Tab-separated table of C-alpha atoms in Angstrom:
chain	number	residue	atom	x	y	z
A	231	MET	CA	116.974	107.644	114.951
A	232	ILE	CA	113.234	107.778	114.589
A	233	ASN	CA	111.154	109.646	117.160
A	234	ARG	CA	108.621	106.992	118.108
A	235	ARG	CA	106.101	109.627	119.101
A	236	SER	CA	106.177	111.450	115.787
A	237	VAL	CA	102.896	111.433	113.984
A	238	LEU	CA	103.460	111.428	110.279
A	239	ARG	CA	100.641	112.174	107.897
A	240	THR	CA	99.933	113.623	104.537
A	241	GLY	CA	96.684	115.408	103.870
A	242	GLY	CA	93.710	113.759	105.595
A	243	VAL	CA	95.012	110.236	104.983
A	244	ALA	CA	97.197	108.420	107.470
A	245	ALA	CA	100.716	108.302	106.159
A	246	ALA	CA	104.119	107.254	107.468
A	247	GLY	CA	105.893	109.566	105.089
A	248	ALA	CA	109.405	109.787	106.510
A	249	LEU	CA	110.381	106.139	106.069
A	250	GLY	CA	113.465	106.711	103.959
A	251	ALA	CA	113.294	104.464	100.912
A	252	ALA	CA	109.823	103.387	101.960
A	253	ALA	CA	108.475	106.928	101.812
A	254	LEU	CA	104.831	107.271	101.070
A	255	ALA	CA	103.227	107.955	97.738
A	256	SER	CA	101.116	111.064	97.448
A	257	THR	CA	97.775	110.753	99.193
A	258	ALA	CA	96.245	113.800	97.550
A	259	ASP	CA	93.924	111.684	95.411
A	260	ALA	CA	92.516	109.748	98.350
A	261	ALA	CA	89.902	112.344	99.262
A	262	THR	CA	88.740	112.616	95.642
A	263	ALA	CA	88.917	108.943	94.730
A	264	THR	CA	86.135	108.095	92.362
A	265	HIS	CA	85.641	104.532	93.650
A	266	THR	CA	83.641	104.310	96.859
A	267	SER	CA	82.250	101.208	98.505
A	268	HIS	CA	78.505	100.885	99.153
A	269	HIS	CA	79.302	101.430	102.866
A	270	HIS	CA	81.019	104.783	102.275
A	271	HIS	CA	79.675	107.596	104.433
A	272	GLN	CA	77.874	109.678	101.867
A	273	GLY	CA	77.956	113.392	102.508
A	274	ASP	CA	81.134	113.386	104.662
A	275	PRO	CA	83.445	115.882	102.901
A	276	ASP	CA	86.539	114.396	104.600
A	277	PRO	CA	85.967	110.671	105.402
A	278	THR	CA	89.643	110.195	106.348
A	279	GLY	CA	89.926	113.389	108.456
A	280	GLY	CA	91.776	112.885	111.690
A	281	VAL	CA	93.183	109.477	110.779
A	282	THR	CA	96.791	109.107	111.928
A	283	ARG	CA	99.576	106.524	111.591
A	284	THR	CA	102.289	106.832	114.220
A	285	LEU	CA	105.571	105.236	113.321
A	286	LEU	CA	106.721	103.106	116.287
A	287	GLN	CA	109.725	101.411	114.731
A	288	GLU	CA	111.422	100.477	111.440
A	289	HIS	CA	114.165	97.889	110.955
A	290	PRO	CA	115.795	96.054	108.054
A	291	SER	CA	114.223	92.640	107.675
A	292	PRO	CA	116.401	89.501	107.660
A	293	ALA	CA	115.303	89.221	104.009
A	294	LYS	CA	117.525	91.520	101.907
A	295	GLY	CA	115.614	94.391	100.348
A	296	TRP	CA	112.715	94.324	102.881
A	297	ASN	CA	111.889	96.395	105.915
A	298	ALA	CA	109.843	95.599	109.002
A	299	VAL	CA	107.748	98.639	109.966
A	300	GLN	CA	105.398	98.957	112.934
A	301	THR	CA	102.726	101.647	113.309
A	302	LEU	CA	99.831	102.598	115.522
A	303	VAL	CA	96.879	103.597	113.386
A	304	GLU	CA	94.101	105.665	114.916
A	305	ILE	CA	90.790	106.147	113.162
A	306	PRO	CA	88.210	108.521	114.751
A	307	ARG	CA	84.514	107.536	115.055
A	308	ARG	CA	82.698	107.416	111.693
A	309	LYS	CA	85.984	107.857	109.745
A	310	GLU	CA	87.969	105.477	107.562
A	311	SER	CA	91.532	104.885	106.452
A	312	GLY	CA	90.719	105.314	102.763
A	313	ARG	CA	91.308	102.651	100.057
A	314	HIS	CA	94.999	101.753	100.002
A	315	SER	CA	97.506	98.924	99.661
A	316	HIS	CA	100.995	98.008	100.890
A	317	PRO	CA	103.986	96.526	99.030
A	318	GLY	CA	104.141	93.597	101.447
A	319	VAL	CA	102.070	91.936	104.117
A	320	GLU	CA	100.315	93.690	107.037
A	321	VAL	CA	99.913	91.770	110.283
A	322	GLY	CA	97.618	93.651	112.624
A	323	TYR	CA	95.778	93.698	115.965
A	324	ILE	CA	92.803	95.750	117.078
A	325	VAL	CA	93.984	97.381	120.308
A	326	ARG	CA	90.657	99.226	120.780
A	327	GLY	CA	87.530	99.732	118.710
A	328	ASP	CA	85.285	98.232	116.115
A	329	VAL	CA	86.049	98.354	112.400
A	330	VAL	CA	84.874	96.852	109.151
A	331	MET	CA	87.845	95.989	106.954
A	332	GLU	CA	86.664	96.323	103.368
A	333	PHE	CA	88.487	94.686	100.476
A	334	ASP	CA	88.169	95.153	96.726
A	335	ASP	CA	88.607	91.428	96.026
A	336	ARG	CA	87.013	89.588	98.978
A	337	PRO	CA	84.242	89.905	101.595
A	338	SER	CA	84.555	92.515	104.375
A	339	LEU	CA	85.748	91.508	107.829
A	340	ARG	CA	84.215	92.793	111.081
A	341	LEU	CA	87.014	93.307	113.634
A	342	ARG	CA	86.634	94.169	117.317
A	343	THR	CA	88.970	94.917	120.219
A	344	GLY	CA	91.364	91.969	120.598
A	345	ASP	CA	91.002	90.659	117.055
A	346	PRO	CA	94.089	89.964	114.926
A	347	PHE	CA	94.056	90.442	111.133
A	348	PHE	CA	96.250	89.728	108.146
A	349	ILE	CA	96.289	91.597	104.853
A	350	PRO	CA	98.136	90.105	101.838
A	351	SER	CA	100.652	92.083	99.852
A	352	GLY	CA	98.973	94.410	97.360
A	353	ALA	CA	95.410	93.810	98.631
A	354	ILE	CA	93.374	97.042	98.303
A	355	HIS	CA	91.570	97.645	101.585
A	356	ASN	CA	89.816	100.272	103.732
A	357	ALA	CA	89.382	100.195	107.530
A	358	ARG	CA	86.088	101.876	108.467
A	359	ASN	CA	85.425	102.743	112.104
A	360	VAL	CA	81.886	101.572	112.933
A	361	GLY	CA	82.265	101.784	116.733
A	362	LYS	CA	81.732	104.402	119.424
A	363	VAL	CA	85.406	105.236	120.169
A	364	THR	CA	88.544	106.091	118.201
A	365	THR	CA	89.835	102.786	116.851
A	366	MET	CA	93.488	101.916	117.562
A	367	MET	CA	95.173	99.286	115.395
A	368	LEU	CA	98.723	98.007	115.813
A	369	SER	CA	99.996	97.179	112.303
A	370	THR	CA	103.283	95.542	111.430
A	371	TYR	CA	104.372	95.462	107.786
A	372	VAL	CA	107.080	93.551	106.014
A	373	VAL	CA	107.524	95.614	102.871
A	374	ASP	CA	109.738	96.173	99.866
A	375	GLU	CA	112.147	98.881	100.976
A	376	THR	CA	112.136	100.497	97.536
A	377	GLN	CA	108.380	101.054	97.471
A	378	PRO	CA	106.081	103.501	99.310
A	379	LEU	CA	104.590	102.058	102.491
A	380	VAL	CA	101.148	103.155	101.421
A	381	THR	CA	99.620	103.600	97.947
A	382	THR	CA	96.196	105.222	97.966
A	383	TYR	CA	93.363	104.775	95.454
């Protein structure tokens, strides 16, 4: 049984690390990643500090070998999730806040409270809080159960 209130994180990067076979990859390199977008907050020694991903639920998907995982991601003001990808799709909703979702392979998206979003499998992205409050995002993933939920870059 998963404690839905447990906050699971590794280092300064949000991480849902206790997901059984979908355990997270190491996030140690996230803070020292050499690639930064032109929007990166220069001079912030810990751009992902305080970011959390709370595991709400995890269930086997009807598709064999896949899991459905739901999390609540919180990103403090002027912080970001860090560049990462997932081994499946992410379907999300901005519960509160204002973010720019940056992608390596497509234009950025500005998302505000009430906006839905979809991130394709394997797409490298970074959610950057550009608002005045801690952003809260509800994210549901359908992911390969043999892979880490999050791979950081």
